[in-house]
PDB file of C-alpha atoms in Angstrom:
ATOM      1  CA  MET A   1    -103.429 -29.262 -88.929  1.00 59.00           C
ATOM      2  CA  ASP A   2    -101.142 -26.734 -86.831  1.00 64.00           C
ATOM      3  CA  SER A   3    -100.666 -24.142 -89.793  1.00 72.00           C
ATOM      4  CA  PHE A   4    -104.508 -24.718 -90.241  1.00 74.00           C
ATOM      5  CA  ILE A   5    -105.655 -23.799 -86.051  1.00 75.00           C
ATOM      6  CA  GLN A   6    -102.533 -20.760 -86.411  1.00 73.00           C
ATOM      7  CA  THR A   7    -104.463 -19.658 -89.878  1.00 76.00           C
ATOM      8  CA  HIS A   8    -107.991 -19.250 -87.722  1.00 75.00           C
ATOM      9  CA  GLU A   9    -107.306 -19.230 -84.637  1.00 82.00           C
ATOM     10  CA  ALA A  10    -109.907 -16.165 -83.989  1.00 82.00           C
ATOM     11  CA  MET A  11    -112.245 -17.896 -85.579  1.00 88.00           C
ATOM     12  CA  ILE A  12    -111.976 -20.998 -83.730  1.00 87.00           C
ATOM     13  CA  ARG A  13    -112.143 -19.868 -80.379  1.00 88.00           C
ATOM     14  CA  LEU A  14    -114.908 -17.370 -81.527  1.00 90.00           C
ATOM     15  CA  GLY A  15    -116.980 -20.487 -82.653  1.00 94.00           C
ATOM     16  CA  PHE A  16    -116.206 -22.664 -79.990  1.00 94.00           C
ATOM     17  CA  PHE A  17    -116.826 -19.920 -77.161  1.00 94.00           C
ATOM     18  CA  LEU A  18    -120.709 -18.867 -78.271  1.00 95.00           C
ATOM     19  CA  GLY A  19    -121.167 -22.696 -78.630  1.00 97.00           C
ATOM     20  CA  VAL A  20    -120.553 -23.583 -75.726  1.00 97.00           C
ATOM     21  CA  PHE A  21    -122.134 -20.848 -74.190  1.00 97.00           C
ATOM     22  CA  ALA A  22    -125.167 -21.679 -75.750  1.00 97.00           C
ATOM     23  CA  LEU A  23    -124.992 -25.358 -75.217  1.00 97.00           C
ATOM     24  CA  MET A  24    -124.615 -24.385 -71.273  1.00 98.00           C
ATOM     25  CA  ALA A  25    -126.931 -21.874 -71.756  1.00 97.00           C
ATOM     26  CA  ILE A  26    -129.809 -24.369 -72.966  1.00 97.00           C
ATOM     27  CA  TRP A  27    -128.933 -26.929 -70.846  1.00 97.00           C
ATOM     28  CA  GLU A  28    -128.900 -24.271 -67.455  1.00 97.00           C
ATOM     29  CA  VAL A  29    -132.750 -23.545 -68.526  1.00 96.00           C
ATOM     30  CA  ILE A  30    -133.785 -27.076 -69.262  1.00 96.00           C
ATOM     31  CA  ALA A  31    -132.533 -28.691 -66.348  1.00 95.00           C
ATOM     32  CA  PRO A  32    -130.795 -26.031 -63.883  1.00 96.00           C
ATOM     33  CA  SER A  33    -129.224 -27.819 -60.810  1.00 96.00           C
ATOM     34  CA  ARG A  34    -130.103 -24.657 -58.324  1.00 96.00           C
ATOM     35  CA  ALA A  35    -133.083 -22.545 -58.490  1.00 95.00           C
ATOM     36  CA  ARG A  36    -131.570 -18.611 -58.716  1.00 94.00           C
ATOM     37  CA  MET A  37    -131.554 -15.677 -56.316  1.00 93.00           C
ATOM     38  CA  LEU A  38    -131.585 -12.742 -59.087  1.00 94.00           C
ATOM     39  CA  THR A  39    -132.744 -12.997 -62.461  1.00 92.00           C
ATOM     40  CA  ARG A  40    -130.986 -13.849 -65.636  1.00 93.00           C
ATOM     41  CA  VAL A  41    -131.396 -10.114 -66.802  1.00 92.00           C
ATOM     42  CA  GLN A  42    -129.851  -8.706 -63.607  1.00 91.00           C
ATOM     43  CA  ARG A  43    -127.040 -10.610 -63.768  1.00 95.00           C
ATOM     44  CA  TRP A  44    -125.923 -11.328 -67.571  1.00 96.00           C
ATOM     45  CA  SER A  45    -125.729  -7.751 -67.915  1.00 95.00           C
ATOM     46  CA  SER A  46    -123.356  -7.569 -65.603  1.00 96.00           C
ATOM     47  CA  ASN A  47    -121.702 -10.547 -65.527  1.00 97.00           C
ATOM     48  CA  ILE A  48    -121.526 -10.276 -69.864  1.00 96.00           C
ATOM     49  CA  GLY A  49    -120.469  -6.368 -69.397  1.00 96.00           C
ATOM     50  CA  LEU A  50    -117.212  -7.610 -67.205  1.00 97.00           C
ATOM     51  CA  VAL A  51    -116.363  -9.522 -70.301  1.00 96.00           C
ATOM     52  CA  VAL A  52    -116.815  -7.003 -72.678  1.00 96.00           C
ATOM     53  CA  LEU A  53    -115.246  -4.325 -71.103  1.00 97.00           C
ATOM     54  CA  ASN A  54    -112.171  -6.847 -70.386  1.00 97.00           C
ATOM     55  CA  THR A  55    -111.812  -8.022 -73.836  1.00 94.00           C
ATOM     56  CA  VAL A  56    -111.622  -4.566 -74.995  1.00 96.00           C
ATOM     57  CA  LEU A  57    -108.529  -3.983 -72.328  1.00 95.00           C
ATOM     58  CA  LEU A  58    -106.923  -6.906 -73.146  1.00 94.00           C
ATOM     59  CA  ARG A  59    -106.947  -5.668 -76.737  1.00 92.00           C
ATOM     60  CA  LEU A  60    -106.158  -2.316 -75.838  1.00 94.00           C
ATOM     61  CA  LEU A  61    -102.763  -2.912 -73.747  1.00 94.00           C
ATOM     62  CA  PHE A  62    -102.093  -7.027 -75.408  1.00 93.00           C
ATOM     63  CA  PRO A  63    -103.057  -6.475 -79.116  1.00 88.00           C
ATOM     64  CA  ALA A  64    -101.684 -10.359 -79.688  1.00 83.00           C
ATOM     65  CA  ALA A  65    -102.579 -11.537 -76.380  1.00 88.00           C
ATOM     66  CA  ALA A  66    -100.994 -15.436 -75.518  1.00 91.00           C
ATOM     67  CA  VAL A  67    -100.942 -16.431 -78.671  1.00 91.00           C
ATOM     68  CA  GLY A  68     -98.799 -13.979 -79.784  1.00 92.00           C
ATOM     69  CA  MET A  69     -96.028 -13.774 -77.131  1.00 94.00           C
ATOM     70  CA  ALA A  70     -95.610 -17.642 -78.092  1.00 94.00           C
ATOM     71  CA  LEU A  71     -95.088 -16.181 -81.316  1.00 93.00           C
ATOM     72  CA  SER A  72     -92.480 -14.349 -80.056  1.00 94.00           C
ATOM     73  CA  VAL A  73     -90.770 -16.736 -77.897  1.00 95.00           C
ATOM     74  CA  ASN A  74     -90.823 -19.531 -80.582  1.00 92.00           C
ATOM     75  CA  SER A  75     -89.240 -16.915 -83.541  1.00 92.00           C
ATOM     76  CA  ALA A  76     -86.296 -16.154 -80.601  1.00 93.00           C
ATOM     77  CA  GLY A  77     -86.126 -19.394 -79.484  1.00 93.00           C
ATOM     78  CA  TRP A  78     -86.396 -19.097 -75.761  1.00 94.00           C
ATOM     79  CA  GLY A  79     -87.843 -21.694 -73.588  1.00 95.00           C
ATOM     80  CA  LEU A  80     -87.483 -24.642 -71.681  1.00 95.00           C
ATOM     81  CA  LEU A  81     -89.410 -26.888 -74.775  1.00 95.00           C
ATOM     82  CA  ASN A  82     -87.690 -24.548 -77.960  1.00 93.00           C
ATOM     83  CA  ALA A  83     -83.859 -25.853 -76.215  1.00 93.00           C
ATOM     84  CA  LEU A  84     -84.950 -29.932 -75.685  1.00 91.00           C
ATOM     85  CA  ALA A  85     -86.812 -29.995 -79.478  1.00 84.00           C
ATOM     86  CA  TRP A  86     -89.095 -32.979 -78.240  1.00 93.00           C
ATOM     87  CA  PRO A  87     -91.279 -34.505 -81.095  1.00 95.00           C
ATOM     88  CA  PHE A  88     -94.014 -32.287 -81.758  1.00 94.00           C
ATOM     89  CA  TRP A  89     -96.687 -34.652 -80.004  1.00 95.00           C
ATOM     90  CA  LEU A  90     -94.792 -34.767 -76.644  1.00 97.00           C
ATOM     91  CA  GLU A  91     -94.193 -31.016 -76.659  1.00 96.00           C
ATOM     92  CA  LEU A  92     -98.154 -30.471 -77.451  1.00 96.00           C
ATOM     93  CA  LEU A  93     -98.794 -32.785 -74.579  1.00 97.00           C
ATOM     94  CA  LEU A  94     -96.269 -30.836 -71.879  1.00 97.00           C
ATOM     95  CA  ALA A  95     -97.386 -27.460 -72.725  1.00 97.00           C
ATOM     96  CA  LEU A  96    -101.215 -28.633 -71.892  1.00 97.00           C
ATOM     97  CA  LEU A  97     -99.840 -29.692 -69.054  1.00 98.00           C
ATOM     98  CA  VAL A  98     -97.690 -27.250 -67.437  1.00 97.00           C
ATOM     99  CA  LEU A  99    -100.404 -24.306 -68.810  1.00 98.00           C
ATOM    100  CA  ASP A 100    -102.940 -26.181 -66.638  1.00 98.00           C
ATOM    101  CA  PHE A 101    -100.867 -25.936 -63.376  1.00 98.00           C
ATOM    102  CA  ALA A 102     -99.678 -22.956 -63.755  1.00 98.00           C
ATOM    103  CA  ILE A 103    -103.327 -21.525 -63.691  1.00 97.00           C
ATOM    104  CA  TRP A 104    -103.806 -23.921 -60.739  1.00 98.00           C
ATOM    105  CA  VAL A 105    -100.975 -22.658 -58.754  1.00 97.00           C
ATOM    106  CA  GLN A 106    -102.174 -18.889 -60.068  1.00 97.00           C
ATOM    107  CA  HIS A 107    -105.176 -19.710 -58.268  1.00 97.00           C
ATOM    108  CA  VAL A 108    -103.875 -20.862 -54.675  1.00 96.00           C
ATOM    109  CA  LEU A 109    -102.013 -17.792 -54.931  1.00 95.00           C
ATOM    110  CA  PHE A 110    -105.112 -15.337 -55.971  1.00 96.00           C
ATOM    111  CA  HIS A 111    -106.282 -16.911 -52.720  1.00 94.00           C
ATOM    112  CA  ALA A 112    -102.988 -16.931 -50.166  1.00 92.00           C
ATOM    113  CA  VAL A 113    -101.947 -12.811 -50.787  1.00 91.00           C
ATOM    114  CA  PRO A 114    -104.860 -10.936 -49.104  1.00 90.00           C
ATOM    115  CA  ALA A 115    -104.311  -8.525 -51.852  1.00 91.00           C
ATOM    116  CA  LEU A 116    -104.354 -10.919 -54.781  1.00 94.00           C
ATOM    117  CA  TRP A 117    -107.391 -11.921 -52.833  1.00 94.00           C
ATOM    118  CA  ARG A 118    -108.785  -8.013 -53.008  1.00 94.00           C
ATOM    119  CA  LEU A 119    -109.408  -8.990 -56.710  1.00 96.00           C
ATOM    120  CA  HIS A 120    -110.012 -12.277 -57.000  1.00 97.00           C
ATOM    121  CA  ARG A 121    -113.536 -11.972 -54.720  1.00 94.00           C
ATOM    122  CA  VAL A 122    -115.607 -10.303 -57.749  1.00 97.00           C
ATOM    123  CA  HIS A 123    -115.691 -13.492 -59.387  1.00 98.00           C
ATOM    124  CA  HIS A 124    -116.592 -15.484 -55.808  1.00 97.00           C
ATOM    125  CA  ALA A 125    -119.038 -12.769 -54.761  1.00 96.00           C
ATOM    126  CA  ASP A 126    -121.215 -13.731 -57.148  1.00 97.00           C
ATOM    127  CA  LEU A 127    -124.476 -14.768 -55.270  1.00 97.00           C
ATOM    128  CA  ASP A 128    -125.588 -17.182 -57.789  1.00 97.00           C
ATOM    129  CA  TYR A 129    -123.473 -19.500 -60.014  1.00 97.00           C
ATOM    130  CA  ASP A 130    -124.112 -20.036 -63.626  1.00 97.00           C
ATOM    131  CA  LEU A 131    -121.390 -20.007 -66.860  1.00 97.00           C
ATOM    132  CA  THR A 132    -121.439 -16.662 -66.526  1.00 97.00           C
ATOM    133  CA  THR A 133    -119.558 -16.868 -63.287  1.00 97.00           C
ATOM    134  CA  GLY A 134    -117.085 -18.904 -65.222  1.00 96.00           C
ATOM    135  CA  ALA A 135    -115.426 -14.862 -66.860  1.00 94.00           C
ATOM    136  CA  ARG A 136    -116.463 -12.667 -64.239  1.00 96.00           C
ATOM    137  CA  PHE A 137    -113.174 -11.074 -63.033  1.00 98.00           C
ATOM    138  CA  HIS A 138    -111.853  -8.075 -61.888  1.00 98.00           C
ATOM    139  CA  PRO A 139    -110.028  -6.250 -64.952  1.00 98.00           C
ATOM    140  CA  LEU A 140    -107.004  -5.801 -62.485  1.00 97.00           C
ATOM    141  CA  GLU A 141    -106.759  -9.881 -61.834  1.00 98.00           C
ATOM    142  CA  ILE A 142    -107.358 -10.649 -65.836  1.00 97.00           C
ATOM    143  CA  ILE A 143    -103.851  -7.832 -66.440  1.00 97.00           C
ATOM    144  CA  LEU A 144    -102.268  -9.861 -63.537  1.00 97.00           C
ATOM    145  CA  SER A 145    -103.116 -13.116 -65.320  1.00 97.00           C
ATOM    146  CA  MET A 146    -102.055 -12.215 -68.659  1.00 97.00           C
ATOM    147  CA  LEU A 147     -99.005 -11.222 -67.099  1.00 97.00           C
ATOM    148  CA  ILE A 148     -98.479 -14.024 -65.249  1.00 97.00           C
ATOM    149  CA  LYS A 149     -99.000 -16.561 -68.341  1.00 97.00           C
ATOM    150  CA  PHE A 150     -96.845 -14.586 -70.851  1.00 97.00           C
ATOM    151  CA  ALA A 151     -94.214 -15.538 -68.178  1.00 97.00           C
ATOM    152  CA  VAL A 152     -94.652 -19.106 -68.151  1.00 97.00           C
ATOM    153  CA  ILE A 153     -94.924 -19.593 -72.222  1.00 97.00           C
ATOM    154  CA  ALA A 154     -91.674 -17.050 -71.793  1.00 97.00           C
ATOM    155  CA  ALA A 155     -89.866 -19.950 -69.547  1.00 97.00           C
ATOM    156  CA  LEU A 156     -91.541 -23.482 -71.174  1.00 97.00           C
ATOM    157  CA  GLY A 157     -91.090 -21.835 -74.892  1.00 96.00           C
ATOM    158  CA  PRO A 158     -94.481 -23.933 -75.778  1.00 97.00           C
ATOM    159  CA  PRO A 159     -96.302 -24.800 -79.281  1.00 95.00           C
ATOM    160  CA  ILE A 160     -97.825 -21.953 -80.710  1.00 94.00           C
ATOM    161  CA  VAL A 161    -100.592 -24.632 -81.182  1.00 95.00           C
ATOM    162  CA  ALA A 162    -100.721 -25.996 -77.903  1.00 96.00           C
ATOM    163  CA  VAL A 163    -101.434 -21.679 -76.583  1.00 96.00           C
ATOM    164  CA  ILE A 164    -104.250 -21.312 -78.635  1.00 95.00           C
ATOM    165  CA  LEU A 165    -105.851 -25.547 -77.384  1.00 95.00           C
ATOM    166  CA  PHE A 166    -105.209 -24.348 -74.261  1.00 96.00           C
ATOM    167  CA  GLU A 167    -107.327 -20.823 -74.169  1.00 95.00           C
ATOM    168  CA  VAL A 168    -109.801 -22.611 -76.788  1.00 95.00           C
ATOM    169  CA  ILE A 169    -109.919 -25.443 -73.776  1.00 96.00           C
ATOM    170  CA  LEU A 170    -110.240 -23.493 -70.740  1.00 95.00           C
ATOM    171  CA  ASN A 171    -112.597 -20.866 -71.761  1.00 95.00           C
ATOM    172  CA  ALA A 172    -115.124 -24.100 -72.550  1.00 97.00           C
ATOM    173  CA  MET A 173    -114.196 -25.434 -69.426  1.00 97.00           C
ATOM    174  CA  ALA A 174    -114.570 -22.565 -67.211  1.00 97.00           C
ATOM    175  CA  MET A 175    -118.349 -22.302 -68.661  1.00 97.00           C
ATOM    176  CA  PHE A 176    -118.822 -25.865 -68.140  1.00 98.00           C
ATOM    177  CA  ASN A 177    -117.743 -26.349 -64.505  1.00 97.00           C
ATOM    178  CA  HIS A 178    -119.737 -22.787 -63.384  1.00 98.00           C
ATOM    179  CA  ALA A 179    -123.083 -24.176 -64.913  1.00 98.00           C
ATOM    180  CA  ASN A 180    -125.727 -23.967 -62.940  1.00 98.00           C
ATOM    181  CA  ILE A 181    -126.316 -27.684 -64.348  1.00 96.00           C
ATOM    182  CA  ALA A 182    -125.808 -31.351 -62.691  1.00 89.00           C
ATOM    183  CA  LEU A 183    -124.421 -34.367 -63.812  1.00 94.00           C
ATOM    184  CA  PRO A 184    -125.937 -37.496 -62.619  1.00 95.00           C
ATOM    185  CA  ALA A 185    -123.751 -39.424 -60.096  1.00 94.00           C
ATOM    186  CA  TRP A 186    -122.610 -42.259 -62.221  1.00 96.00           C
ATOM    187  CA  VAL A 187    -121.298 -39.554 -64.980  1.00 97.00           C
ATOM    188  CA  ASP A 188    -120.217 -36.818 -62.603  1.00 97.00           C
ATOM    189  CA  ARG A 189    -117.640 -39.477 -60.510  1.00 95.00           C
ATOM    190  CA  PRO A 190    -115.870 -41.079 -63.114  1.00 96.00           C
ATOM    191  CA  LEU A 191    -115.862 -37.918 -64.783  1.00 97.00           C
ATOM    192  CA  ARG A 192    -114.222 -35.873 -62.045  1.00 96.00           C
ATOM    193  CA  TRP A 193    -111.611 -38.116 -61.819  1.00 95.00           C
ATOM    194  CA  LEU A 194    -110.399 -36.527 -65.085  1.00 96.00           C
ATOM    195  CA  VAL A 195    -111.688 -32.950 -64.950  1.00 97.00           C
ATOM    196  CA  VAL A 196    -113.786 -30.341 -62.933  1.00 98.00           C
ATOM    197  CA  THR A 197    -116.786 -31.334 -63.030  1.00 98.00           C
ATOM    198  CA  PRO A 198    -119.584 -28.253 -61.895  1.00 98.00           C
ATOM    199  CA  ASP A 199    -121.225 -30.123 -58.790  1.00 97.00           C
ATOM    200  CA  MET A 200    -116.651 -30.754 -57.762  1.00 98.00           C
ATOM    201  CA  HIS A 201    -116.162 -26.619 -58.912  1.00 98.00           C
ATOM    202  CA  ARG A 202    -119.373 -25.055 -56.949  1.00 98.00           C
ATOM    203  CA  VAL A 203    -118.094 -26.706 -53.475  1.00 97.00           C
ATOM    204  CA  HIS A 204    -114.831 -23.405 -54.247  1.00 97.00           C
ATOM    205  CA  HIS A 205    -117.801 -21.258 -54.660  1.00 98.00           C
ATOM    206  CA  SER A 206    -119.749 -22.096 -50.957  1.00 96.00           C
ATOM    207  CA  ILE A 207    -119.843 -19.180 -48.628  1.00 94.00           C
ATOM    208  CA  GLU A 208    -117.546 -21.372 -45.869  1.00 93.00           C
ATOM    209  CA  ASP A 209    -114.371 -21.110 -45.845  1.00 90.00           C
ATOM    210  CA  ASP A 210    -112.677 -24.479 -45.878  1.00 91.00           C
ATOM    211  CA  GLU A 211    -114.704 -25.059 -48.947  1.00 95.00           C
ATOM    212  CA  THR A 212    -113.954 -22.122 -50.657  1.00 94.00           C
ATOM    213  CA  ASN A 213    -109.966 -23.220 -50.272  1.00 94.00           C
ATOM    214  CA  SER A 214    -110.944 -26.308 -52.115  1.00 96.00           C
ATOM    215  CA  ASN A 215    -110.931 -27.352 -55.726  1.00 97.00           C
ATOM    216  CA  PHE A 216    -109.410 -24.631 -57.264  1.00 97.00           C
ATOM    217  CA  GLY A 217    -108.676 -26.568 -61.377  1.00 97.00           C
ATOM    218  CA  PHE A 218    -110.661 -24.633 -63.778  1.00 93.00           C
ATOM    219  CA  ASN A 219    -109.404 -28.085 -66.228  1.00 95.00           C
ATOM    220  CA  LEU A 220    -107.942 -31.136 -64.849  1.00 97.00           C
ATOM    221  CA  SER A 221    -108.992 -32.003 -61.931  1.00 97.00           C
ATOM    222  CA  TRP A 222    -105.049 -33.732 -61.130  1.00 96.00           C
ATOM    223  CA  TRP A 223    -103.696 -31.083 -59.293  1.00 97.00           C
ATOM    224  CA  ASP A 224    -106.120 -30.997 -56.145  1.00 97.00           C
ATOM    225  CA  TRP A 225    -106.213 -34.945 -55.764  1.00 96.00           C
ATOM    226  CA  LEU A 226    -102.719 -35.053 -55.676  1.00 97.00           C
ATOM    227  CA  LEU A 227    -102.330 -31.592 -53.772  1.00 96.00           C
ATOM    228  CA  GLY A 228    -104.446 -32.628 -50.959  1.00 94.00           C
ATOM    229  CA  THR A 229    -107.366 -29.841 -51.709  1.00 95.00           C
ATOM    230  CA  TYR A 230    -109.955 -31.786 -52.911  1.00 97.00           C
ATOM    231  CA  ARG A 231    -113.374 -31.672 -51.104  1.00 96.00           C
ATOM    232  CA  ALA A 232    -115.542 -34.309 -52.781  1.00 96.00           C
ATOM    233  CA  GLN A 233    -119.208 -32.141 -51.380  1.00 96.00           C
ATOM    234  CA  PRO A 234    -120.447 -29.028 -49.435  1.00 97.00           C
ATOM    235  CA  ARG A 235    -121.089 -30.709 -45.969  1.00 96.00           C
ATOM    236  CA  ALA A 236    -124.709 -28.920 -46.595  1.00 96.00           C
ATOM    237  CA  GLY A 237    -124.897 -30.889 -49.842  1.00 96.00           C
ATOM    238  CA  GLN A 238    -125.710 -29.260 -52.984  1.00 96.00           C
ATOM    239  CA  GLN A 239    -128.593 -27.839 -53.022  1.00 95.00           C
ATOM    240  CA  GLY A 240    -128.017 -26.763 -48.881  1.00 96.00           C
ATOM    241  CA  MET A 241    -124.999 -24.486 -49.383  1.00 97.00           C
ATOM    242  CA  THR A 242    -124.736 -21.152 -49.988  1.00 97.00           C
ATOM    243  CA  ILE A 243    -122.879 -19.161 -52.685  1.00 97.00           C
ATOM    244  CA  GLY A 244    -120.457 -16.286 -52.430  1.00 96.00           C
ATOM    245  CA  ILE A 245    -118.817 -14.657 -49.870  1.00 94.00           C
ATOM    246  CA  ARG A 246    -120.211 -14.069 -46.128  1.00 90.00           C
ATOM    247  CA  GLN A 247    -119.389 -10.461 -45.771  1.00 88.00           C
ATOM    248  CA  HIS A 248    -121.061  -9.457 -49.172  1.00 92.00           C
ATOM    249  CA  ARG A 249    -123.977 -10.316 -49.684  1.00 93.00           C
ATOM    250  CA  GLU A 250    -126.182  -7.046 -51.017  1.00 95.00           C
ATOM    251  CA  PRO A 251    -126.908  -7.996 -55.012  1.00 94.00           C
ATOM    252  CA  ARG A 252    -125.999  -4.133 -56.075  1.00 92.00           C
ATOM    253  CA  ARG A 253    -122.765  -3.908 -54.318  1.00 92.00           C
ATOM    254  CA  VAL A 254    -122.189  -7.914 -55.739  1.00 95.00           C
ATOM    255  CA  ASP A 255    -124.186  -8.366 -58.801  1.00 95.00           C
ATOM    256  CA  ARG A 256    -124.173  -4.712 -60.381  1.00 95.00           C
ATOM    257  CA  LEU A 257    -121.154  -4.061 -62.809  1.00 96.00           C
ATOM    258  CA  ASP A 258    -120.247  -0.717 -60.711  1.00 96.00           C
ATOM    259  CA  GLY A 259    -120.110  -2.696 -57.435  1.00 96.00           C
ATOM    260  CA  MET A 260    -117.941  -5.106 -59.418  1.00 97.00           C
ATOM    261  CA  LEU A 261    -115.380  -2.854 -59.829  1.00 97.00           C
ATOM    262  CA  LEU A 262    -115.357  -1.410 -56.701  1.00 96.00           C
ATOM    263  CA  LEU A 263    -115.257  -4.486 -54.713  1.00 96.00           C
ATOM    264  CA  PRO A 264    -111.393  -4.977 -54.530  1.00 95.00           C
ATOM    265  CA  PHE A 265    -110.633  -1.455 -52.930  1.00 93.00           C
ATOM    266  CA  VAL A 266    -113.737  -1.923 -50.070  1.00 88.00           C
ATOM    267  CA  GLY A 267    -112.877  -2.132 -47.175  1.00 77.00           C
ATOM    268  CA  LYS A 268    -110.395  -3.994 -45.342  1.00 74.00           C
ATOM    269  CA  VAL A 269    -109.279  -7.919 -46.139  1.00 67.00           C
ATOM    270  CA  THR A 270    -111.155  -9.250 -42.654  1.00 61.00           C
ATOM    271  CA  GLU A 271    -112.676 -12.558 -44.263  1.00 56.00           C
ATOM    272  CA  TYR A 272    -110.629 -15.928 -45.224  1.00 57.00           C
ATOM    273  CA  ALA A 273    -107.485 -15.797 -47.151  1.00 62.00           C
ATOM    274  CA  ILE A 274    -105.789 -19.305 -47.094  1.00 71.00           C
ATOM    275  CA  ASN A 275    -103.682 -17.872 -44.176  1.00 55.00           C
ATOM    276  CA  ARG A 276    -106.440 -16.054 -42.327  1.00 50.00           C
ATOM    277  CA  ARG A 277    -109.018 -18.914 -42.201  1.00 49.00           C
ATOM    278  CA  GLN A 278    -110.966 -20.469 -39.951  1.00 53.00           C
ATOM    279  CA  TRP A 279    -113.412 -23.470 -39.739  1.00 54.00           C
ATOM    280  CA  ALA A 280    -114.706 -25.918 -37.548  1.00 53.00           C
ATOM    281  CA  ASP A 281    -113.250 -29.303 -37.258  1.00 50.00           C
ATOM    282  CA  ALA A 282    -115.678 -31.534 -39.654  1.00 47.00           C
ATOM    283  CA  PRO A 283    -115.457 -34.646 -41.331  1.00 47.00           C
ATOM    284  CA  GLU A 284    -116.178 -34.231 -45.305  1.00 47.00           C
ATOM    285  CA  PRO A 285    -119.214 -35.756 -47.121  1.00 48.00           C
ATOM    286  CA  HIS A 286    -118.073 -38.733 -48.377  1.00 45.00           C
ATOM    287  CA  GLU A 287    -118.238 -39.746 -51.705  1.00 46.00           C
ATOM    288  CA  ALA A 288    -118.352 -43.334 -53.277  1.00 41.00           C
ATOM    289  CA  GLY A 289    -115.266 -43.424 -55.455  1.00 41.00           C
ATOM    290  CA  ALA A 290    -113.447 -40.764 -53.336  1.00 44.00           C
ATOM    291  CA  PRO A 291    -111.593 -40.029 -50.487  1.00 41.00           C
ATOM    292  CA  THR A 292    -112.955 -38.487 -47.637  1.00 41.00           C
ATOM    293  CA  GLN A 293    -110.841 -36.011 -45.917  1.00 42.00           C
ATOM    294  CA  VAL A 294    -111.125 -34.621 -42.271  1.00 38.00           C
ATOM    295  CA  HIS A 295    -109.985 -31.044 -41.920  1.00 41.00           C
ATOM    296  CA  LYS A 296    -108.310 -30.005 -38.285  1.00 40.00           C
ATOM    297  CA  VAL A 297    -107.050 -26.252 -38.349  1.00 39.00           C
ATOM    298  CA  ARG A 298    -106.924 -24.316 -35.229  1.00 37.00           C
ATOM    299  CA  GLU A 299    -108.772 -20.935 -36.061  1.00 38.00           C
ATOM    300  CA  THR A 300    -106.322 -17.951 -36.974  1.00 36.00           C
ATOM    301  CA  ARG A 301    -108.009 -14.551 -35.526  1.00 34.00           C
ATOM    302  CA  LEU A 302    -106.322 -11.268 -37.046  1.00 32.00           C
ATOM    303  CA  ASP A 303    -104.756  -9.997 -33.637  1.00 33.00           C
ATOM    304  CA  GLU A 304    -102.749 -13.494 -33.563  1.00 31.00           C
ATOM    305  CA  ARG A 305    -101.087 -12.261 -36.362  1.00 28.00           C
TER     306      ARG A 305
END
């Protein structure tokens, strides 16, 4: 099975991408969760254009990408798992968990460091929220993300199959949990104990600072549960919440390709990053089966820093 996956990596990844994209797109048309602010033509042309640009850029800079890095690492015998020589199934499971946690940590860092937030806010500035938002990242963030992934692979020494599976799962889950769909409550509640659901991750795209700085997971929801960044629902509810960034609301700046490429270089970072945030004390809405939280954080102003 592993040799088949390695041999047909490109076909497998493309097939899953197109299949999940089509499924989520149809689902959004049949049963959308929220009304759109902009048309699909306005946003999809820009978001998908950014995906094409990033794909070409990565192919030019890193032709073999993460799978090529894994192949090199395994050939050289680098990394923890190559030193331990554990059973393949255990290495596969551990690699998937570590890679997912690394993406979670990276995501937190892109919120915590103002210079990195400049790049990451391209993802958050989208005025709507649908499956194309899940692939909307600035090219510089994509390059940094790939370098971070290379470092994790070099240190871990994961099986090549684990890296391929992780890439497939991550892309599919990013489209799923960014989709403009709503699962029935009886499905959503138990499912989010394992993976990130659309309603769970949509909270992360709220205009409210404390809500944006929660639910950082893209795939497994465990890290947010375990590390205290889980938030069940937005205060205004899924229908009442506002998507995007408070300081960036002009469609031509945030939902056009040229505006997205320039956004990291516009103005000072005066809006929130994790270390520059403010919100009023407020209990989070209770969800059956999920813990409640009360945020009590002192307002931090730039002139106090």
